[in-house]
mmCIF file of C-alpha atoms in Angstrom:
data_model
loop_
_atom_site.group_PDB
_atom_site.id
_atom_site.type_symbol
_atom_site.label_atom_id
_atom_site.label_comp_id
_atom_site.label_asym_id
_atom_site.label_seq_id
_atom_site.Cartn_x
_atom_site.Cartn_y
_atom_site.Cartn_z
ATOM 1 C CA UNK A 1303 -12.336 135.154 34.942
ATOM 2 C CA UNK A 1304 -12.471 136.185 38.689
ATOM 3 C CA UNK A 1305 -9.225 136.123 41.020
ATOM 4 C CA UNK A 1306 -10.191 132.485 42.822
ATOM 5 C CA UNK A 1307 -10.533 131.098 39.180
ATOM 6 C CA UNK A 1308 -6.980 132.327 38.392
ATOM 7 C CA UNK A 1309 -5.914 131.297 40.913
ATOM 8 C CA UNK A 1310 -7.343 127.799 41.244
ATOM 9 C CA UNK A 1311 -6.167 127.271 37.402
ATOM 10 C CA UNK A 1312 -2.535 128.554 38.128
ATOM 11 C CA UNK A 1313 -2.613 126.052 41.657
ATOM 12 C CA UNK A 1314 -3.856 123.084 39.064
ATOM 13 C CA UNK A 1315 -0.667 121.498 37.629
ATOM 14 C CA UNK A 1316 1.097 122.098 41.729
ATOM 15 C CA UNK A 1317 -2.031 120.593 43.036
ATOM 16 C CA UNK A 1318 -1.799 117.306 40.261
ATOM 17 C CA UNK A 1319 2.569 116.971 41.056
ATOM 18 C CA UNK A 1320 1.251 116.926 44.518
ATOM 19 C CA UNK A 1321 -1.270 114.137 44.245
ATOM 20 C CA UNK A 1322 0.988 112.552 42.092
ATOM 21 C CA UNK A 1323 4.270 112.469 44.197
ATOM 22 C CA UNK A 1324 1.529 111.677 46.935
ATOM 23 C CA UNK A 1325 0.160 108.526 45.198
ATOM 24 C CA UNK A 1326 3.407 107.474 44.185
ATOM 25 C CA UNK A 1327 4.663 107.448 48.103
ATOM 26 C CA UNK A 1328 2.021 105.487 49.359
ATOM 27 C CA UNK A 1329 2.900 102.963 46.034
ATOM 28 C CA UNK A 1330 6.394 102.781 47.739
ATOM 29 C CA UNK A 1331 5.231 102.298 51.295
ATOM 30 C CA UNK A 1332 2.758 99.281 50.172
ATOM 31 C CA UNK A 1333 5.628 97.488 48.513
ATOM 32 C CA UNK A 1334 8.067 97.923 50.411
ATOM 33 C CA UNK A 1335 5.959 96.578 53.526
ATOM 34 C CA UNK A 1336 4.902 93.806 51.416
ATOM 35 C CA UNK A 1337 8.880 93.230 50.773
ATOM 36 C CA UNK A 1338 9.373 93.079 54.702
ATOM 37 C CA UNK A 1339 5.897 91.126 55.521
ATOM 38 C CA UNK A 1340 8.091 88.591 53.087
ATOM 39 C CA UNK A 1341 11.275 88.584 54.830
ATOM 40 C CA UNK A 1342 9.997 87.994 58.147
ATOM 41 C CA UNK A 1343 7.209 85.389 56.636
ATOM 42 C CA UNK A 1344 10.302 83.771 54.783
ATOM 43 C CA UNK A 1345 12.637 84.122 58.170
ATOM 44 C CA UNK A 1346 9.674 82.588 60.713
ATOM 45 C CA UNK A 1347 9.208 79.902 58.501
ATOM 46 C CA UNK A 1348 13.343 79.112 58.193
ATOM 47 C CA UNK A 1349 13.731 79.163 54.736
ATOM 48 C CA UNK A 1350 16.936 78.187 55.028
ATOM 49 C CA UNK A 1351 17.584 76.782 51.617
ATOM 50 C CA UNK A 1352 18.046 80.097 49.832
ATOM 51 C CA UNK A 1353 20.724 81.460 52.458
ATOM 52 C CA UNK A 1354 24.038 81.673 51.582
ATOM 53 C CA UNK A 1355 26.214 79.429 54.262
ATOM 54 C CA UNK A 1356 30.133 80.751 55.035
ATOM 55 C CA UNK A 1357 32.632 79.069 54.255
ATOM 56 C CA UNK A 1358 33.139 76.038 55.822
ATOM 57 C CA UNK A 1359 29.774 75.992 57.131
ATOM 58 C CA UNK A 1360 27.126 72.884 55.809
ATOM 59 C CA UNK A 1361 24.068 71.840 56.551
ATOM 60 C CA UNK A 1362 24.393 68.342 58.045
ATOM 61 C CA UNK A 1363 23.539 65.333 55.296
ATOM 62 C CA UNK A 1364 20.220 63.535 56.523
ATOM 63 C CA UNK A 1365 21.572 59.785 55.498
ATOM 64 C CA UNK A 1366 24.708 60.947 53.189
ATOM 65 C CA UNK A 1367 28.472 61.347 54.878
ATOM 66 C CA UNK A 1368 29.793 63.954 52.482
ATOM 67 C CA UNK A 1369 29.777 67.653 52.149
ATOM 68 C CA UNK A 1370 30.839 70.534 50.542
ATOM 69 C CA UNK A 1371 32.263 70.572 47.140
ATOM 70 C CA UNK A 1372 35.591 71.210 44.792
ATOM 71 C CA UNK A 1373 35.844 74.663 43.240
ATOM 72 C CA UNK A 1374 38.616 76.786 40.811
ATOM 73 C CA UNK A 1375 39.880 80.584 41.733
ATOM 74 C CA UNK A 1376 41.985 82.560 40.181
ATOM 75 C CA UNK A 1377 45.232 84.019 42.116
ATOM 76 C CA UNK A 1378 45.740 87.913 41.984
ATOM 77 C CA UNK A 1379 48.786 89.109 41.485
ATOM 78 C CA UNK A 1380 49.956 89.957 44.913
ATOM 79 C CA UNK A 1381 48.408 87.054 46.527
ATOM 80 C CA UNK A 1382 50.516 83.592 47.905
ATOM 81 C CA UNK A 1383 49.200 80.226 47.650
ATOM 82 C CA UNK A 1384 48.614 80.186 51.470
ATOM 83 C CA UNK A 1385 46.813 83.685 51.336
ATOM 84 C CA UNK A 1386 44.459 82.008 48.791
ATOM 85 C CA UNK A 1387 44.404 79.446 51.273
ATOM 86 C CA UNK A 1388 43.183 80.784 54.126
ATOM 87 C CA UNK A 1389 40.895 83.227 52.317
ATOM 88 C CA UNK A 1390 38.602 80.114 51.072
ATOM 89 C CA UNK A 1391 38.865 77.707 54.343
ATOM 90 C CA UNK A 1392 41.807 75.698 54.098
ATOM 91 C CA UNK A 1393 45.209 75.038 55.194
ATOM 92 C CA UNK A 1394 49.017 74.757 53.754
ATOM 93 C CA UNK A 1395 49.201 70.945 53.381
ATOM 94 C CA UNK A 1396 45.670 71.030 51.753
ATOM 95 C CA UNK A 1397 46.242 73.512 49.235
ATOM 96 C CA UNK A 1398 50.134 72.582 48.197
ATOM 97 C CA UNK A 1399 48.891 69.095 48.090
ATOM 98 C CA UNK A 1400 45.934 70.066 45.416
ATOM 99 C CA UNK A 1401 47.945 71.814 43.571
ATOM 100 C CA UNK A 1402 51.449 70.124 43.479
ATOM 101 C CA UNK A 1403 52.693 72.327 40.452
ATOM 102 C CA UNK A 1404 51.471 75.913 41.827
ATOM 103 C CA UNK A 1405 54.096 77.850 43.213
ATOM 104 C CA UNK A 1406 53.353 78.411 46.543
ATOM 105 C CA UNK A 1407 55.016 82.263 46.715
ATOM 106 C CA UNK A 1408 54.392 83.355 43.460
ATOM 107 C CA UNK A 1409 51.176 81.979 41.862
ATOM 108 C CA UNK A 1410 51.054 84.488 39.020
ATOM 109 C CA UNK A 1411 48.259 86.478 38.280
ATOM 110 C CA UNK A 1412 45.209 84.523 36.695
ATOM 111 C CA UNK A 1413 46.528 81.278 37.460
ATOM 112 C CA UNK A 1414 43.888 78.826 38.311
ATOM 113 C CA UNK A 1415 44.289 77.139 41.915
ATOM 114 C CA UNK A 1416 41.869 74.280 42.877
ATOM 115 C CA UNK A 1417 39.953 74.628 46.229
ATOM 116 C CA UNK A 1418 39.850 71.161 48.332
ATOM 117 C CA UNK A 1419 36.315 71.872 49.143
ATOM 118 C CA UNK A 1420 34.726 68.268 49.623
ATOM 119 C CA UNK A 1421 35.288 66.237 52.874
ATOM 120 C CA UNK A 1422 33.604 62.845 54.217
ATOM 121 C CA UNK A 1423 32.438 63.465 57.887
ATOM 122 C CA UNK A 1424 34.593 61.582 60.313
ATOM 123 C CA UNK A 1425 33.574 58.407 61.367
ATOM 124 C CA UNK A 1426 32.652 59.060 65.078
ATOM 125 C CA UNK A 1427 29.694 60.585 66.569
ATOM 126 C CA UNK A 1428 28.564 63.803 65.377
ATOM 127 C CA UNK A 1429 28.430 65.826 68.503
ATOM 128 C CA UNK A 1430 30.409 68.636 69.941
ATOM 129 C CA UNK A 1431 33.784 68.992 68.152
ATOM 130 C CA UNK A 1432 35.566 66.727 66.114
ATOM 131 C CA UNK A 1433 39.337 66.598 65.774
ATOM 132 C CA UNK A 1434 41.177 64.686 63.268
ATOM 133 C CA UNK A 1435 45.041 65.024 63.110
ATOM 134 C CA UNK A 1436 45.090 62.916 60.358
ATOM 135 C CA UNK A 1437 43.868 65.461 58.210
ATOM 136 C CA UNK A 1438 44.712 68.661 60.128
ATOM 137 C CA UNK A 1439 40.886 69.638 60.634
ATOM 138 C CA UNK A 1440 38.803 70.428 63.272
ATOM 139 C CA UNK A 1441 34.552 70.051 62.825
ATOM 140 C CA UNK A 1442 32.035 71.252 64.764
ATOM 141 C CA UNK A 1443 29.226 70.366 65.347
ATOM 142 C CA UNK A 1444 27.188 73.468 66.462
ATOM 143 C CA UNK A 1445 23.810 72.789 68.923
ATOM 144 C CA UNK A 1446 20.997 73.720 67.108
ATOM 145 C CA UNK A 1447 17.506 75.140 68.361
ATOM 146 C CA UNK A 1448 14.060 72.874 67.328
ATOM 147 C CA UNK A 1449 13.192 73.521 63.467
ATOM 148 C CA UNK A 1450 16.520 75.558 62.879
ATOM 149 C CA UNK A 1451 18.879 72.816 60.212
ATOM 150 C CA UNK A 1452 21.070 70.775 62.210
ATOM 151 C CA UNK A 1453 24.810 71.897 60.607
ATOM 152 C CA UNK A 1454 28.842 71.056 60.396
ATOM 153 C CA UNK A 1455 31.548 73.492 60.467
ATOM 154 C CA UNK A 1456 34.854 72.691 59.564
ATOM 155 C CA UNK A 1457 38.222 74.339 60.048
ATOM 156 C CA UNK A 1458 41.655 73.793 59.037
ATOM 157 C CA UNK A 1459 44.005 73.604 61.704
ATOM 158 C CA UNK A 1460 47.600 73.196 62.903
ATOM 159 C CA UNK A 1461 49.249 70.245 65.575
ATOM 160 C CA UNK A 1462 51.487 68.797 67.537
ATOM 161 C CA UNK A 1463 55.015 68.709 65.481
ATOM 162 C CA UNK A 1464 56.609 65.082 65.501
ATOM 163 C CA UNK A 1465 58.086 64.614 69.135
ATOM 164 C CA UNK A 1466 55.190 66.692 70.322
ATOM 165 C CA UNK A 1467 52.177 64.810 68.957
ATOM 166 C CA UNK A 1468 48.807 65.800 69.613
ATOM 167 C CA UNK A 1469 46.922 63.906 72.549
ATOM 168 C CA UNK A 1470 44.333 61.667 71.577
ATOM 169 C CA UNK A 1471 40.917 60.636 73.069
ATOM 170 C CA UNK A 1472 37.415 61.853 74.283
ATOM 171 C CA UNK A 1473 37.860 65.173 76.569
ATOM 172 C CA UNK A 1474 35.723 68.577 77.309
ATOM 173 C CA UNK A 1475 36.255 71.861 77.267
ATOM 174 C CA UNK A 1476 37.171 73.533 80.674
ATOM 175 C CA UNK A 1477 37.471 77.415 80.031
ATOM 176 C CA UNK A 1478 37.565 80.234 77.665
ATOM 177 C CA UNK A 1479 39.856 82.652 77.584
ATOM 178 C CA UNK A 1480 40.388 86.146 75.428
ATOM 179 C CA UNK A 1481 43.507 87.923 75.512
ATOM 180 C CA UNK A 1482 45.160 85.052 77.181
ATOM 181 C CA UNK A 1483 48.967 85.439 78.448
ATOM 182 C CA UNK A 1484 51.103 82.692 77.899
ATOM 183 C CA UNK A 1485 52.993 80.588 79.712
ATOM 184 C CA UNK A 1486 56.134 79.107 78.411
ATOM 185 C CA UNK A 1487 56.208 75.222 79.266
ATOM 186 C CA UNK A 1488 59.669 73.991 80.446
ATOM 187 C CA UNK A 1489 60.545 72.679 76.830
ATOM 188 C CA UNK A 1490 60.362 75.831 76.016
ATOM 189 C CA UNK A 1491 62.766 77.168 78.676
ATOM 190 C CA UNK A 1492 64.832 74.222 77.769
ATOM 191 C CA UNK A 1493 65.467 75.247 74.054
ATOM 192 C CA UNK A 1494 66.440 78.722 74.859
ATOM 193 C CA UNK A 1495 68.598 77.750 77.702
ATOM 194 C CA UNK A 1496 70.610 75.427 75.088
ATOM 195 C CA UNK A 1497 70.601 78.490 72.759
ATOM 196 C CA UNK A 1498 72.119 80.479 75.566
ATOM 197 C CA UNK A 1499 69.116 82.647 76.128
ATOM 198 C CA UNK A 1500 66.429 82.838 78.605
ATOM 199 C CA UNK A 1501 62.707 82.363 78.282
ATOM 200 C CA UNK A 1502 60.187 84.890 79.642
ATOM 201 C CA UNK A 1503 58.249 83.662 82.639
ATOM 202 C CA UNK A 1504 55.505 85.075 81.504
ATOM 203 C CA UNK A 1505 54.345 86.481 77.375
ATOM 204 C CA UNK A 1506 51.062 89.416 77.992
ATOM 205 C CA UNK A 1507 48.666 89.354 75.156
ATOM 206 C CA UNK A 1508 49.528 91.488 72.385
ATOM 207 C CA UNK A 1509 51.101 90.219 68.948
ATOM 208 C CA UNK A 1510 53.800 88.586 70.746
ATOM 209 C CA UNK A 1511 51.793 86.003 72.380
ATOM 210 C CA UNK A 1512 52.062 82.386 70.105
ATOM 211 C CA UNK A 1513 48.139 81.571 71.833
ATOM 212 C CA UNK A 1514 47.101 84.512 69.753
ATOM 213 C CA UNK A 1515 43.617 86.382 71.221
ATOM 214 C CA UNK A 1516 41.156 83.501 72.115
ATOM 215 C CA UNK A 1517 42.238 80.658 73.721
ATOM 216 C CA UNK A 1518 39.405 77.223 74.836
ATOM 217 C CA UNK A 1519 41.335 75.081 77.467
ATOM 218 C CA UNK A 1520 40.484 71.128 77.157
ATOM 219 C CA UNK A 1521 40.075 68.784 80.086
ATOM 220 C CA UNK A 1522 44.034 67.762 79.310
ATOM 221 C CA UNK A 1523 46.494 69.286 81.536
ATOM 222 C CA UNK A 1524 48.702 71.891 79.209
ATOM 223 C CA UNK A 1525 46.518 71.847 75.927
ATOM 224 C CA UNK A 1526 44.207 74.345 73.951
ATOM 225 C CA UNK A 1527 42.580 75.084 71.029
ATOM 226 C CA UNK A 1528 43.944 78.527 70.077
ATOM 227 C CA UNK A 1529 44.793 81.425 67.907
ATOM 228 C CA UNK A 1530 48.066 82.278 66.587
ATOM 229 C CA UNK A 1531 49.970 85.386 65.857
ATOM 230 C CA UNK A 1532 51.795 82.826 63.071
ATOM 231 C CA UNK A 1533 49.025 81.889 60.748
ATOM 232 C CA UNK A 1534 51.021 80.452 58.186
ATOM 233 C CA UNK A 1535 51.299 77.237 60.418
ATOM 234 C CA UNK A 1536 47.959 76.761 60.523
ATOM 235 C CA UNK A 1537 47.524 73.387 57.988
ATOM 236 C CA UNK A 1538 50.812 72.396 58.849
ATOM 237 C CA UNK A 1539 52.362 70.040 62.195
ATOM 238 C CA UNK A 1540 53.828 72.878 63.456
ATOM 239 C CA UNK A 1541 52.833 73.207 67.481
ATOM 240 C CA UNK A 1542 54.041 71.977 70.736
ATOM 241 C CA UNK A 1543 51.218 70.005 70.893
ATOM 242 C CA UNK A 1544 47.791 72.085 71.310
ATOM 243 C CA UNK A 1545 45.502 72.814 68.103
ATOM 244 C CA UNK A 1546 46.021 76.127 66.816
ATOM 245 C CA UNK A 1547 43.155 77.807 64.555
ATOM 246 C CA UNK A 1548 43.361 80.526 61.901
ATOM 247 C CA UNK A 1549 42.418 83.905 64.124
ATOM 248 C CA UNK A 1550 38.987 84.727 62.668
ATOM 249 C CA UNK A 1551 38.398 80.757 62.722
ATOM 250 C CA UNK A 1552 38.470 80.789 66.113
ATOM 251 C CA UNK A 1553 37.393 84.079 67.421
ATOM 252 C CA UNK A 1554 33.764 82.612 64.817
ATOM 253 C CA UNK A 1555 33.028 79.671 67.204
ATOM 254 C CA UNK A 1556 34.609 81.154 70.748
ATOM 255 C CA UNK A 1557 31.649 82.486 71.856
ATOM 256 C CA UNK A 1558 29.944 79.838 70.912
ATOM 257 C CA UNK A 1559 31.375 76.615 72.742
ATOM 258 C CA UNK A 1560 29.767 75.894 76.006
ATOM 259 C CA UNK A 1561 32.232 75.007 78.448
ATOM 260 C CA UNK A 1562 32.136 71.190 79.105
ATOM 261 C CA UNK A 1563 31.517 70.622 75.265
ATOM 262 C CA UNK A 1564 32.655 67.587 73.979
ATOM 263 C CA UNK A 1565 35.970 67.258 71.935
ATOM 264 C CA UNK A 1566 36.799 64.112 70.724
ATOM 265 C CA UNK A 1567 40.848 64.380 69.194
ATOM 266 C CA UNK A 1568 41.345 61.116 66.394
ATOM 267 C CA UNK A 1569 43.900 60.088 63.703
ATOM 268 C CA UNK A 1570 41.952 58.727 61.059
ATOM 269 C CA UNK A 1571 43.385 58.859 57.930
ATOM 270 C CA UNK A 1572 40.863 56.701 56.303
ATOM 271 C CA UNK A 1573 37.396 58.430 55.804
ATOM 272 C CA UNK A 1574 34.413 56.351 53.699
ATOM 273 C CA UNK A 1575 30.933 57.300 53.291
ATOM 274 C CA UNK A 1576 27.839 58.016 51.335
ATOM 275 C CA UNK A 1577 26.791 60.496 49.188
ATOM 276 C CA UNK A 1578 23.415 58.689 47.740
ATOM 277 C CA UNK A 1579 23.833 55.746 46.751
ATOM 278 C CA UNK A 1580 27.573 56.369 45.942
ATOM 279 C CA UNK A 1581 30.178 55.451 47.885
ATOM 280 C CA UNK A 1582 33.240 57.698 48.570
ATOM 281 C CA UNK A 1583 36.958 57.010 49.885
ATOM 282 C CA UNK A 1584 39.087 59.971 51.633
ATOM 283 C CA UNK A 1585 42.829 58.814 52.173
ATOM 284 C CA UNK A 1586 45.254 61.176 53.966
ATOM 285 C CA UNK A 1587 49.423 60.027 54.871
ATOM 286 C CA UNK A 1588 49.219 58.168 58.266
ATOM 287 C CA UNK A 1589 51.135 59.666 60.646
ATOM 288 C CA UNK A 1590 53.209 57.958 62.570
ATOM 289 C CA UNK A 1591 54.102 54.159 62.369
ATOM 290 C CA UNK A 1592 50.441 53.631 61.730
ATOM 291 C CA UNK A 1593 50.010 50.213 60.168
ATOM 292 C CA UNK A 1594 48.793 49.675 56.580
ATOM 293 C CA UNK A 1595 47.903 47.183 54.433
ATOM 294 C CA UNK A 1596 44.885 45.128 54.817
ATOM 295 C CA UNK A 1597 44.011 46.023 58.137
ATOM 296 C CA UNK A 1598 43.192 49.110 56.540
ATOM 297 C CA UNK A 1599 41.609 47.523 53.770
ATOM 298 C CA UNK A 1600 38.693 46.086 56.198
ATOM 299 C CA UNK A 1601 38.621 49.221 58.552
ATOM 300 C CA UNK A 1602 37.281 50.904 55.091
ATOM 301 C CA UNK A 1603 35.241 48.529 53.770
ATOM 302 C CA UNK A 1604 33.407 48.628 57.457
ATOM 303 C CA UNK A 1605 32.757 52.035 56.953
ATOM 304 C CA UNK A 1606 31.313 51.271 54.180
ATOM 305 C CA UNK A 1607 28.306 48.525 55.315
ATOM 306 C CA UNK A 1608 24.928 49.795 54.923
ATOM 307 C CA UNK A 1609 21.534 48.704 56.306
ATOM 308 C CA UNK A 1610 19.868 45.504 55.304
ATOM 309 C CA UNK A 1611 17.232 46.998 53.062
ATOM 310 C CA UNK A 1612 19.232 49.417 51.459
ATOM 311 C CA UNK A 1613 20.791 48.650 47.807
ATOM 312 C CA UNK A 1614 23.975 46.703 47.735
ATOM 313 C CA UNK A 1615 26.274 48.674 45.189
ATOM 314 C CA UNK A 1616 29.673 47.069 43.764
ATOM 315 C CA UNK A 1617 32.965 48.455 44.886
ATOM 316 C CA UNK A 1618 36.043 49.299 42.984
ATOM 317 C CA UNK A 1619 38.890 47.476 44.892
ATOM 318 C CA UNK A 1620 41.461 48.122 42.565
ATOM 319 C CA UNK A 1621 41.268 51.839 42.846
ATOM 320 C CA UNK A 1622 40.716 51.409 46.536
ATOM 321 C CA UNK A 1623 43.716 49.930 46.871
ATOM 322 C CA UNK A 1624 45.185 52.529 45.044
ATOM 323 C CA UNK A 1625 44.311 55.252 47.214
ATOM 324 C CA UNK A 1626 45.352 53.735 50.094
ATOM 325 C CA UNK A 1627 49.157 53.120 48.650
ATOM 326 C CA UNK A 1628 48.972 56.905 47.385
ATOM 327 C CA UNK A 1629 46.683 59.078 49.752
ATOM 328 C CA UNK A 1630 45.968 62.230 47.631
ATOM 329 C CA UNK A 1631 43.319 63.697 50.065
ATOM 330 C CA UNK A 1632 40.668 63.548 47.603
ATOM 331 C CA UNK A 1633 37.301 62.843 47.940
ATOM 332 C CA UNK A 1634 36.862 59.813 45.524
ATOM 333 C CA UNK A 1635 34.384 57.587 44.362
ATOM 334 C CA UNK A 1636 34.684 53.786 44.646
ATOM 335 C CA UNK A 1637 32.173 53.154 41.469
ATOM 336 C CA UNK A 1638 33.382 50.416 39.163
ATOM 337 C CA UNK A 1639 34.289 52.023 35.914
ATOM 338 C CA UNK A 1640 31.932 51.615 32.843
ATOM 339 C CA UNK A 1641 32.866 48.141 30.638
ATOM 340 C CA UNK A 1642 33.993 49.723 27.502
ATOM 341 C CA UNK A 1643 31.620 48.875 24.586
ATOM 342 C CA UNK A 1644 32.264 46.126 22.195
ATOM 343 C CA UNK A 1645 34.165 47.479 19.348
ATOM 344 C CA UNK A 1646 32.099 46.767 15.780
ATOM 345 C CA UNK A 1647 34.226 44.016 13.564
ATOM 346 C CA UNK A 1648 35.334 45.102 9.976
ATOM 347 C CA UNK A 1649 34.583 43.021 7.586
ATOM 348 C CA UNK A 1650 37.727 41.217 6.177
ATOM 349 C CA UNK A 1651 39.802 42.950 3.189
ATOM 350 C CA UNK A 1652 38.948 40.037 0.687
ATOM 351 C CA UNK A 1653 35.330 40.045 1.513
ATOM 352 C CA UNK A 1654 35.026 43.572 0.037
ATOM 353 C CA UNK A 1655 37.211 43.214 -2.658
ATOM 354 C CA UNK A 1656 34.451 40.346 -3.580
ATOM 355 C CA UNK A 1657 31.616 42.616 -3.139
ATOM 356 C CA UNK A 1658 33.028 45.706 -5.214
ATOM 357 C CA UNK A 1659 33.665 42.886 -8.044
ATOM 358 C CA UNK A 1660 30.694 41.419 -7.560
ATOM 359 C CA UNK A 1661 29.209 44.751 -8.068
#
């Protein structure tokens, strides 16, 4: 055997690992450009349906009022009910109010805590944002570009304590601002004048500051949507009147909102709609001297008229009624409950003592 036969045969099994690891890169190169031909076919074409939405955030029902859904966690050890809370998209009143017999400081490790996940869209127009005091929530309603899913977000929020109520009405935003200093209004000079203290004229930003880091001034002399540097109010009536927002709630949608967006502030404690052809009842405490009764009896059952052509379905008024004497917050449906089935008749005790003699 000559030397190029040598070493041609001793090359051979480095030559065949190179062809190999060779063929096996180009292998990887194909897929994985098939892999990202599919992304971007699946991303042009908006296959939204397979994305995973945030919390809070819904695509918008076509003909249906109701979104979102109930769920269970379980609490860590070192969590609170209001960090478990906040972590999944709701606020203090929602939570304590789902689960009534959770303690709120010291869950316990394991225990299971139910999410209020489901809401009924408020019954005004679905533009802009939304805010109902009633049930300490703020939606918005994000503008969306042509063949991209219209969409709902909703956030819990905090309000006007009583004496310092929220405003109510149709209004726009005027400015945003980050890193806002704050201002403190004369009640708030007041309070610490009474307490023998003095106010600061003026608060920088920094952790301090009660507006928090973003701030979105409404057409309303003296009111904002906000952060806080006191999060724990948030799902509570716990402000001097403006709507304050968990931090990362509001720093999600402050780039976001155009100034001279609508915001339209309501108190509806009463929410009915559609989910199919179900019908669904949402009752939250009025606040205030709202009136009760049968007024709200109608305003509810007018939320609930459909078109002519669409399929009349019956109405449980007794459990309607119920909710509105005991608003739970629940999303509920008005379905009659089932008839319960005829129970089968025994034959009398002397008939079958006639047929086992007989017998």
């Amino acid at each position: 055997m000559n030397l190029h036969a040598v070493v041609r045969e001793r090359n051979w099994p480095l030559r065949r690992q190179t062809w190999l690891s060779l063929g096996l890169g180009i292998l990887a190169t194909v897929l994985l450009a098939g892999m990202s031909w599919a992304e971007e076919d699946s991303a042009e074409n908006g296959n939204e349906a397979e994305q995973e939405w945030p919390k809070g955030h819904y695509p918008l029902p076509e003909r249906g009022d109701v979104i979102g859904k109930d769920y269970i966690v379980e609490a860590r050890e070192d969590e609170t009910l209001i960090d478990i809370a906040r972590a999944n998209n709701v606020g203090y009143e929602e939570i304590r109010r789902a689960n009534p017999d959770v303690s709120v400081w010291m869950p316990g490790e394991g225990t299971e805590v139910l999410i209020p996940g489901r809401f009924i869209l408020p019954p005004v127009e679905r533009k802009g944002i939304v805010i109902n005091v009633a049930e300490l929530r703020l939606y918005y309603y994000p503008p969306t570009r042509e063949g991209e899913t219209p969409r709902v977000e909703t956030y819990p929020i905090g309000i006007g304590r009583e004496g310092f109520d929220t405003p109510l009405g149709i209004t726009k935003t005027t400015m945003r601002l980050k890193d806002p200093a704050w201002y403190p209004p004369r009640s708030v000079r007041e309070e610490a004048a009474a307490r023998g203290e003095t106010a600061p004229a003026v608060v920088p930003p920094g952790p301090d500051n009660p507006l928090g880091r973003h701030a979105i001034l409404l057409d309303i002399p003296g009111y904002l949507i906000h952060g806080t540097n006191q999060p724990d109010g948030v799902g509570m009536r716990a402000s001097r009147g403006c709507v304050r927002m968990f931090p990362e709630d509001i720093e999600s949608i402050f780039d976001r909102v155009p100034v001279g967006m609508q915001v339209h502030l309501i108190n509806q404690p009463i929410k009915a709609g559609w989910d199919g052809d179900t019908p669904y009842v949402q009752v939250y405490e009025a606040l205030g001297e709202q009136e009760t009764g049968m007024a709200n009896l109608m305003e509810t059952l007018a939320m609930l008229q459909r078109d002519d052509d669409e399929p009349t379905t019956a109405l449980n008024y007794e459990m309607l009624r119920e909710l509105l004497e005991n608003p739970s917050g629940e999303v509920i449906a008005l379905t009659p409950a089932p008839e319960p089935e005829p129970e089968e008749e025994e034959p009398e005790e002397e008939h079958l003592l006639w047929r086992e003699l007989a017998v």
